[in-house]
Tab-separated table of C-alpha atoms and ligand atoms in Angstrom:
chain	number	residue	atom	x	y	z
A	1	MET	CA	-7.331	1.890	-77.728
A	2	SER	CA	-6.619	5.518	-77.862
A	3	ALA	CA	-9.586	7.166	-75.799
A	4	ASN	CA	-11.805	9.955	-77.472
A	5	LEU	CA	-11.180	13.421	-75.295
A	6	ILE	CA	-13.892	15.188	-73.955
A	7	SER	CA	-13.410	18.771	-73.460
A	8	GLY	CA	-14.743	20.456	-70.648
A	9	ASN	CA	-13.810	23.660	-72.319
A	10	GLU	CA	-15.420	23.107	-75.399
A	11	ILE	CA	-18.575	22.032	-74.292
A	12	SER	CA	-19.379	24.537	-71.714
A	13	ALA	CA	-18.409	27.207	-74.170
A	14	SER	CA	-21.491	25.932	-76.024
A	15	VAL	CA	-23.695	25.286	-72.812
A	16	ASN	CA	-22.268	29.289	-71.785
A	17	HIS	CA	-23.257	30.558	-75.379
A	18	GLU	CA	-26.682	29.177	-74.609
A	19	THR	CA	-27.345	30.849	-71.392
A	20	ALA	CA	-26.096	34.221	-72.761
A	21	ALA	CA	-28.788	33.903	-75.391
A	22	GLU	CA	-31.509	33.078	-72.824
A	23	ALA	CA	-30.479	36.081	-70.602
A	24	ALA	CA	-30.460	38.355	-73.529
A	25	SER	CA	-34.281	36.907	-74.218
A	26	ILE	CA	-35.264	37.293	-70.739
A	27	ALA	CA	-33.989	41.397	-70.547
A	28	ALA	CA	-35.339	42.065	-74.077
A	29	GLU	CA	-38.742	39.946	-73.367
A	30	TYR	CA	-39.027	41.218	-69.442
A	31	GLY	CA	-36.368	43.899	-68.859
A	32	ILE	CA	-35.037	41.886	-66.024
A	33	GLN	CA	-31.350	41.388	-65.736
A	34	PRO	CA	-31.013	37.215	-64.430
A	35	ALA	CA	-28.837	38.358	-61.152
A	36	LEU	CA	-26.600	36.348	-58.994
A	37	ALA	CA	-25.350	36.994	-55.529
A	38	VAL	CA	-21.845	35.232	-54.232
A	39	ILE	CA	-20.875	35.969	-50.895
A	40	LEU	CA	-16.736	35.306	-49.773
A	41	VAL	CA	-16.267	34.947	-46.557
A	42	GLY	CA	-12.426	35.422	-45.241
A	43	GLU	CA	-9.602	34.927	-47.541
A	44	ASP	CA	-8.847	31.828	-48.465
A	45	PRO	CA	-7.022	31.719	-51.653
A	46	ALA	CA	-8.705	29.159	-53.581
A	47	SER	CA	-12.334	30.312	-52.549
A	48	GLN	CA	-11.060	34.208	-54.019
A	49	VAL	CA	-10.093	32.560	-57.516
A	50	TYR	CA	-13.198	31.025	-57.393
A	51	VAL	CA	-15.377	33.486	-56.805
A	52	ASN	CA	-13.636	35.867	-59.414
A	53	ARG	CA	-14.121	33.315	-61.880
A	54	LYS	CA	-18.089	33.012	-61.118
A	55	ALA	CA	-18.140	36.498	-61.368
A	56	LYS	CA	-16.315	37.016	-64.432
A	57	LYS	CA	-18.690	34.450	-66.242
A	58	CYS	CA	-21.714	36.107	-65.054
A	59	VAL	CA	-20.269	39.387	-66.740
A	60	GLU	CA	-19.657	37.537	-69.999
A	61	LEU	CA	-22.911	35.726	-70.120
A	62	GLY	CA	-24.835	39.191	-69.776
A	63	ILE	CA	-25.748	38.039	-65.643
A	64	ARG	CA	-25.263	40.617	-62.981
A	65	SER	CA	-23.037	39.436	-60.837
A	66	GLU	CA	-23.018	40.953	-56.984
A	67	LYS	CA	-19.886	40.360	-55.073
A	68	ILE	CA	-20.108	40.319	-51.083
A	69	VAL	CA	-16.725	39.868	-49.323
A	70	LEU	CA	-17.132	39.517	-45.539
A	71	PRO	CA	-14.207	39.327	-43.177
A	72	ALA	CA	-12.692	36.208	-42.204
A	73	ASP	CA	-14.213	36.908	-38.371
A	74	THR	CA	-17.710	37.602	-39.367
A	75	GLN	CA	-20.288	35.877	-37.301
A	76	GLU	CA	-23.009	33.454	-38.178
A	77	SER	CA	-25.668	36.164	-37.199
A	78	GLU	CA	-24.117	38.508	-39.207
A	79	LEU	CA	-23.795	35.747	-42.640
A	80	LEU	CA	-27.270	35.325	-41.787
A	81	ALA	CA	-28.747	38.990	-41.770
A	82	VAL	CA	-26.915	38.966	-45.481
A	83	ILE	CA	-28.422	36.295	-46.642
A	84	ALA	CA	-32.136	37.278	-45.273
A	85	ARG	CA	-31.079	40.637	-47.108
A	86	LEU	CA	-30.488	39.074	-50.457
A	87	ASN	CA	-33.191	36.551	-49.606
A	88	ALA	CA	-35.664	39.096	-49.681
A	89	ASP	CA	-34.274	40.986	-52.889
A	90	PRO	CA	-36.373	40.562	-56.130
A	91	SER	CA	-33.667	41.482	-58.327
A	92	ILE	CA	-31.298	39.080	-56.886
A	93	HIS	CA	-32.251	35.783	-58.689
A	94	GLY	CA	-29.532	33.111	-56.771
A	95	ILE	CA	-27.442	33.378	-54.184
A	96	LEU	CA	-24.360	31.405	-53.436
A	97	VAL	CA	-21.377	31.218	-50.324
A	98	GLN	CA	-18.818	30.060	-51.487
A	99	SER	CA	-17.554	26.545	-49.567
A	100	PRO	CA	-15.552	26.494	-46.958
A	101	VAL	CA	-16.705	28.879	-44.617
A	102	PRO	CA	-14.523	29.903	-41.585
A	103	LYS	CA	-14.932	26.884	-38.354
A	104	HIS	CA	-16.722	28.959	-35.985
A	105	ILE	CA	-19.906	29.233	-38.859
A	106	ASP	CA	-22.262	26.615	-39.184
A	107	GLU	CA	-22.590	25.417	-42.943
A	108	GLN	CA	-25.727	23.612	-42.572
A	109	LYS	CA	-27.373	26.719	-41.142
A	110	VAL	CA	-26.432	28.747	-43.629
A	111	VAL	CA	-27.739	26.072	-46.413
A	112	LEU	CA	-31.198	26.164	-44.807
A	113	ALA	CA	-31.148	29.541	-44.710
A	114	ILE	CA	-30.988	30.578	-48.455
A	115	ASP	CA	-34.322	30.646	-50.244
A	116	PRO	CA	-35.328	27.804	-51.521
A	117	THR	CA	-35.913	29.305	-54.783
A	118	LYS	CA	-32.392	31.132	-54.678
A	119	ASP	CA	-30.313	28.231	-54.252
A	120	VAL	CA	-28.343	27.953	-57.616
A	121	ASP	CA	-25.918	25.596	-55.596
A	122	CYS	CA	-28.685	23.179	-55.028
A	123	PHE	CA	-27.547	22.421	-51.670
A	124	HIS	CA	-30.481	23.051	-49.785
A	125	PRO	CA	-32.488	20.005	-48.809
A	126	MET	CA	-35.667	20.697	-50.589
A	127	ASN	CA	-33.850	21.245	-53.891
A	128	VAL	CA	-31.660	17.793	-53.320
A	129	GLY	CA	-34.872	15.785	-52.250
A	130	ARG	CA	-36.933	16.833	-55.517
A	131	MET	CA	-34.074	16.207	-57.189
A	132	MET	CA	-33.806	12.789	-55.684
A	133	LEU	CA	-37.057	12.378	-56.482
A	134	GLY	CA	-36.318	12.553	-60.244
A	135	ASP	CA	-37.651	16.228	-61.234
A	136	PHE	CA	-35.332	17.177	-62.740
A	137	SER	CA	-37.012	21.081	-63.788
A	138	GLY	CA	-36.192	23.076	-60.895
A	139	PHE	CA	-32.574	23.351	-59.688
A	140	LEU	CA	-29.610	20.127	-60.172
A	141	PRO	CA	-25.854	19.844	-58.348
A	142	CYS	CA	-23.584	21.949	-60.888
A	143	THR	CA	-20.514	19.535	-60.746
A	144	PRO	CA	-23.202	16.131	-61.607
A	145	TRP	CA	-25.258	17.830	-63.868
A	146	GLY	CA	-21.537	19.183	-65.352
A	147	VAL	CA	-21.045	15.531	-65.937
A	148	ILE	CA	-24.295	14.417	-67.330
A	149	THR	CA	-24.190	16.883	-69.484
A	150	MET	CA	-21.099	16.063	-71.070
A	151	LEU	CA	-22.048	12.250	-70.967
A	152	GLN	CA	-25.084	13.629	-73.451
A	153	ARG	CA	-23.511	15.995	-75.540
A	154	SER	CA	-21.065	13.681	-76.246
A	155	GLY	CA	-23.558	10.713	-77.367
A	156	ILE	CA	-22.632	8.354	-74.313
A	157	SER	CA	-26.397	7.811	-72.686
A	158	PRO	CA	-26.216	6.155	-69.202
A	159	ALA	CA	-29.204	3.829	-70.009
A	160	GLY	CA	-28.878	-0.012	-69.377
A	161	LYS	CA	-24.831	0.749	-68.295
A	162	LYS	CA	-22.877	-0.133	-65.643
A	163	ALA	CA	-21.686	3.146	-63.963
A	164	VAL	CA	-19.532	3.565	-60.581
A	165	VAL	CA	-19.323	6.394	-58.642
A	166	LEU	CA	-16.060	7.081	-56.648
A	167	GLY	CA	-16.750	9.336	-53.952
A	168	ARG	CA	-20.352	9.730	-51.591
A	169	SER	CA	-19.961	13.500	-50.616
A	170	ASN	CA	-23.331	15.839	-50.674
A	171	ILE	CA	-21.715	17.766	-53.478
A	172	VAL	CA	-20.608	15.467	-55.814
A	173	GLY	CA	-20.498	11.662	-55.174
A	174	LYS	CA	-24.345	11.052	-53.804
A	175	PRO	CA	-26.200	13.615	-56.237
A	176	MET	CA	-23.900	12.288	-59.467
A	177	ALA	CA	-25.184	8.710	-58.430
A	178	ALA	CA	-28.860	9.631	-58.247
A	179	MET	CA	-28.677	11.756	-61.479
A	180	LEU	CA	-26.949	8.532	-63.630
A	181	SER	CA	-29.297	5.927	-61.668
A	182	ALA	CA	-32.667	8.497	-62.347
A	183	ASN	CA	-35.851	6.776	-64.119
A	184	ASN	CA	-35.582	9.375	-67.108
A	185	GLU	CA	-33.326	9.587	-70.039
A	186	LEU	CA	-30.467	11.143	-68.503
A	187	GLY	CA	-30.028	7.986	-66.336
A	188	ASN	CA	-30.948	4.668	-66.053
A	189	ALA	CA	-27.424	3.384	-65.358
A	190	THR	CA	-27.452	0.725	-62.765
A	191	VAL	CA	-25.112	2.797	-59.961
A	192	ALA	CA	-22.411	1.609	-57.547
A	193	THR	CA	-21.130	3.962	-55.356
A	194	CYS	CA	-17.273	3.499	-53.859
A	195	HIS	CA	-16.523	5.108	-50.686
A	196	SER	CA	-13.518	5.017	-48.151
A	197	ARG	CA	-15.173	1.622	-46.655
A	198	THR	CA	-15.946	-0.120	-49.752
A	199	LYS	CA	-13.617	-3.403	-49.955
A	200	ASP	CA	-12.345	-4.395	-53.419
A	201	LEU	CA	-12.948	-1.212	-55.032
A	202	GLU	CA	-11.330	-2.939	-58.337
A	203	PHE	CA	-14.430	-5.465	-58.355
A	204	TYR	CA	-16.525	-2.089	-58.978
A	205	THR	CA	-14.312	-0.338	-61.195
A	206	LYS	CA	-12.886	-3.633	-63.768
A	207	ASN	CA	-16.690	-4.094	-64.116
A	208	ALA	CA	-17.823	-0.475	-64.626
A	209	ASP	CA	-18.807	1.336	-68.557
A	210	ILE	CA	-18.548	4.687	-66.852
A	211	ILE	CA	-16.232	5.664	-63.647
A	212	VAL	CA	-17.330	8.873	-62.789
A	213	ALA	CA	-13.693	9.710	-59.976
A	214	ALA	CA	-14.583	12.117	-57.257
A	215	ILE	CA	-12.825	11.089	-54.331
A	216	GLY	CA	-10.073	14.012	-53.769
A	217	ILE	CA	-7.201	11.715	-54.467
A	218	PRO	CA	-4.296	13.030	-56.772
A	219	ASN	CA	-4.306	10.262	-59.967
A	220	PHE	CA	-6.032	7.390	-57.741
A	221	LEU	CA	-7.055	5.494	-60.438
A	222	LYS	CA	-4.955	3.396	-62.552
A	223	GLY	CA	-5.271	1.916	-65.684
A	224	ASP	CA	-5.173	-1.602	-64.608
A	225	GLN	CA	-8.470	-0.977	-62.664
A	226	VAL	CA	-10.362	-0.309	-65.359
A	227	SER	CA	-12.055	-2.567	-68.208
A	228	GLU	CA	-10.888	-1.787	-72.175
A	229	GLY	CA	-13.490	0.799	-73.509
A	230	ALA	CA	-14.794	2.405	-70.462
A	231	VAL	CA	-15.755	6.070	-70.435
A	232	ILE	CA	-14.125	7.851	-67.614
A	233	ILE	CA	-14.934	10.916	-65.863
A	234	ASP	CA	-12.773	12.845	-63.611
A	235	VAL	CA	-14.366	15.281	-61.376
A	236	GLY	CA	-11.058	15.633	-59.080
A	237	ILE	CA	-9.070	18.762	-59.036
A	238	ASN	CA	-6.043	18.280	-56.961
A	239	ARG	CA	-2.375	20.697	-56.596
A	240	ILE	CA	0.705	18.494	-56.458
A	241	ALA	CA	4.227	20.246	-56.607
A	242	ASP	CA	5.561	20.090	-59.799
A	243	SER	CA	9.636	21.571	-59.851
A	244	ALA	CA	8.783	22.446	-63.756
A	245	ALA	CA	5.711	24.076	-63.735
A	246	LYS	CA	6.262	28.237	-63.074
A	247	ASN	CA	4.214	28.433	-59.622
A	248	GLY	CA	5.610	25.142	-58.359
A	249	CYS	CA	2.931	23.102	-58.717
A	250	ARG	CA	0.165	21.825	-61.505
A	251	LEU	CA	-2.930	20.215	-61.324
A	252	VAL	CA	-4.050	16.709	-61.803
A	253	GLY	CA	-7.411	14.763	-61.372
A	254	ASP	CA	-7.936	11.652	-59.479
A	255	VAL	CA	-7.465	9.418	-62.595
A	256	ASP	CA	-3.998	9.021	-63.840
A	257	PHE	CA	-4.722	10.329	-67.121
A	258	GLU	CA	-1.291	8.356	-68.598
A	259	SER	CA	-2.497	4.911	-67.661
A	260	VAL	CA	-5.981	4.914	-67.932
A	261	ALA	CA	-6.298	6.900	-71.162
A	262	PRO	CA	-5.134	4.355	-73.264
A	263	LYS	CA	-7.783	2.044	-72.382
A	264	ALA	CA	-10.604	4.370	-72.039
A	265	SER	CA	-12.771	5.201	-75.171
A	266	TYR	CA	-13.705	8.589	-73.861
A	267	ILE	CA	-11.991	10.783	-70.920
A	268	THR	CA	-12.217	13.968	-69.443
A	269	PRO	CA	-8.683	16.091	-68.945
A	270	VAL	CA	-8.049	18.147	-65.470
A	271	PRO	CA	-7.837	20.698	-66.252
A	272	GLY	CA	-9.961	21.373	-68.693
A	273	GLY	CA	-12.837	18.796	-68.227
A	274	VAL	CA	-15.733	18.768	-65.443
A	275	GLY	CA	-14.235	22.441	-63.802
A	276	PRO	CA	-15.397	24.450	-66.290
A	277	MET	CA	-18.973	22.671	-66.692
A	278	THR	CA	-19.500	23.182	-62.748
A	279	ILE	CA	-19.761	26.979	-63.597
A	280	ALA	CA	-22.018	26.614	-66.626
A	281	MET	CA	-24.268	24.955	-64.795
A	282	LEU	CA	-24.325	27.128	-61.861
A	283	MET	CA	-24.996	29.801	-64.947
A	284	LYS	CA	-27.818	27.616	-66.205
A	285	ASN	CA	-29.380	27.690	-62.472
A	286	THR	CA	-29.133	31.246	-62.369
A	287	ILE	CA	-30.878	31.748	-65.506
A	288	ARG	CA	-33.867	29.102	-63.993
A	289	ALA	CA	-33.990	30.551	-61.039
A	290	CYS	CA	-34.876	34.535	-62.653
A	291	LYS	CA	-37.327	32.672	-64.930
A	292	ALA	CA	-39.166	30.642	-62.229
A	293	ALA	CA	-39.208	34.337	-59.874
A	294	ILE	CA	-40.708	35.613	-63.454
A	295	ALA	CA	-43.373	32.836	-63.698
A	296	ARG	CA	-44.356	33.656	-60.121
A	297	GLY	CA	-45.346	37.101	-61.183
A	298	GLN	CA	-41.569	39.262	-60.157
A	299	THR	CA	-41.668	42.327	-62.929
A	300	LYS	CA	-38.360	43.939	-62.024
B	401	LIG	P1	-14.991	15.069	-50.228
B	401	LIG	O1	-13.464	15.363	-49.779
B	401	LIG	O2	-16.371	15.621	-49.766
B	401	LIG	O3	-15.421	13.468	-50.546
B	401	LIG	C1	-14.665	12.656	-51.236
B	401	LIG	C2	-15.352	11.536	-51.017
B	401	LIG	O4	-14.047	9.829	-51.346
B	401	LIG	C3	-15.480	10.743	-49.516
B	401	LIG	O5	-16.908	9.907	-50.138
B	401	LIG	C4	-14.566	9.759	-49.446
B	401	LIG	O6	-15.311	8.478	-48.380
B	401	LIG	C5	-14.074	8.887	-50.734
B	401	LIG	N1	-12.615	8.376	-50.599
B	401	LIG	C6	-11.699	9.025	-49.673
B	401	LIG	N2	-10.444	8.230	-50.021
B	401	LIG	C7	-11.128	7.436	-50.405
B	401	LIG	C8	-10.144	5.771	-50.661
B	401	LIG	N3	-9.140	5.870	-50.393
B	401	LIG	N4	-11.268	5.164	-51.705
B	401	LIG	C9	-12.419	5.250	-51.845
B	401	LIG	N5	-13.514	6.224	-51.685
B	401	LIG	C10	-12.522	7.213	-51.224
B	401	LIG	O7	-14.630	15.488	-51.864
B	401	LIG	P2	-15.596	16.017	-52.959
B	401	LIG	O8	-16.711	15.383	-53.528
B	401	LIG	O9	-16.175	17.836	-52.310
B	401	LIG	O10	-14.808	16.439	-54.056
B	401	LIG	C11	-13.669	15.653	-54.394
B	401	LIG	C12	-12.566	15.859	-55.651
B	401	LIG	O11	-13.809	16.282	-56.765
B	401	LIG	C13	-11.611	16.642	-54.996
B	401	LIG	O12	-10.568	16.632	-55.769
B	401	LIG	C14	-12.819	18.543	-55.218
B	401	LIG	O13	-11.469	18.867	-55.167
B	401	LIG	C15	-13.064	17.845	-56.877
B	401	LIG	N6	-14.281	18.623	-56.862
B	401	LIG	C16	-14.318	19.312	-58.605
B	401	LIG	C17	-15.391	20.029	-58.684
B	401	LIG	C18	-14.970	20.121	-60.168
B	401	LIG	O14	-15.839	21.751	-60.211
B	401	LIG	N7	-14.800	19.393	-60.927
B	401	LIG	C19	-16.035	20.268	-57.836
B	401	LIG	C20	-16.346	20.089	-55.916
B	401	LIG	C21	-15.003	18.553	-56.225
B	401	LIG	P3	-16.104	8.836	-47.235
B	401	LIG	O15	-17.135	9.342	-47.368
B	401	LIG	O16	-16.136	7.351	-46.905
B	401	LIG	O17	-14.948	9.568	-46.240
């Protein structure tokens, strides 16, 4: 079998197209431009790249972007004050603080400080809880929502399928498992979650119809660990050394594409797979935030 490639570049382009149309129609109808504030604390180069990508995507889609860069030695109280200012600003609809924050700042306090109605990353317990209870009408966690959208738009329904999620992080693995098993048209899979303490991981992967890999180990999942015809979604983004590459490294996923692709029915590439979907869903959450603000009576 040779796998069909699920292109995150193509699917995210169609999602972004819809988002741009929604932003334009909000502007035309209400005179309001959806706006996202992104806060970066410190100078981590990867975080700078992510923040710039998000800001650029906002501009492309007609969303106003406010980028706030704070020095690495910013005190927790100063960051919380910036968040409080943005919470109170009606012209800002979404707020995110780029992770990771410097070690002297308590990330959990930061998550809790963001007004849940502006929590476009869907990290606040109120929004996570709402999603866990099966209400998908509010914010949804960007990466898992991106995966669900890729499946949906590739005509793959999780309903009745055996799905395995590799990884149980709060950002990817846990919400991914919850969305796949949700009692609604996007979910209805029977889901196993594997992690570093899982014994006999192969037992689960070999029996899975759908595997979502999110563990952060380059090329972890091999072809002999998956069944013929499985759908493989690779969330992993790992930088590995490559002397042939211009900058001495390249990106690979958590899936060993070479050995897995010949057995899979569908597979996502890295790069160009889940990555662009995550940003596309962040933009969708920003539109949801803006629409909800308008529904609450916001007029400017
Ligand atoms: P975390 O490091 O937070 O979590 C990794 C998970 O993998 C943990 O649950 C851990 O188990 C599990 N794990 C680690 N080693 C093994 C192993 N040998 N066998 C089974 N499970 C294992 O990572 P994230 O969830 O944040 O990210 C995962 C990957 O996805 C990374 O490559 C990251 O860069 C990428 N990513 C990509 C995004 C995108 O937009 N495409 C967005 C977010 C992340 P335990 O809980 O027991 O420690």
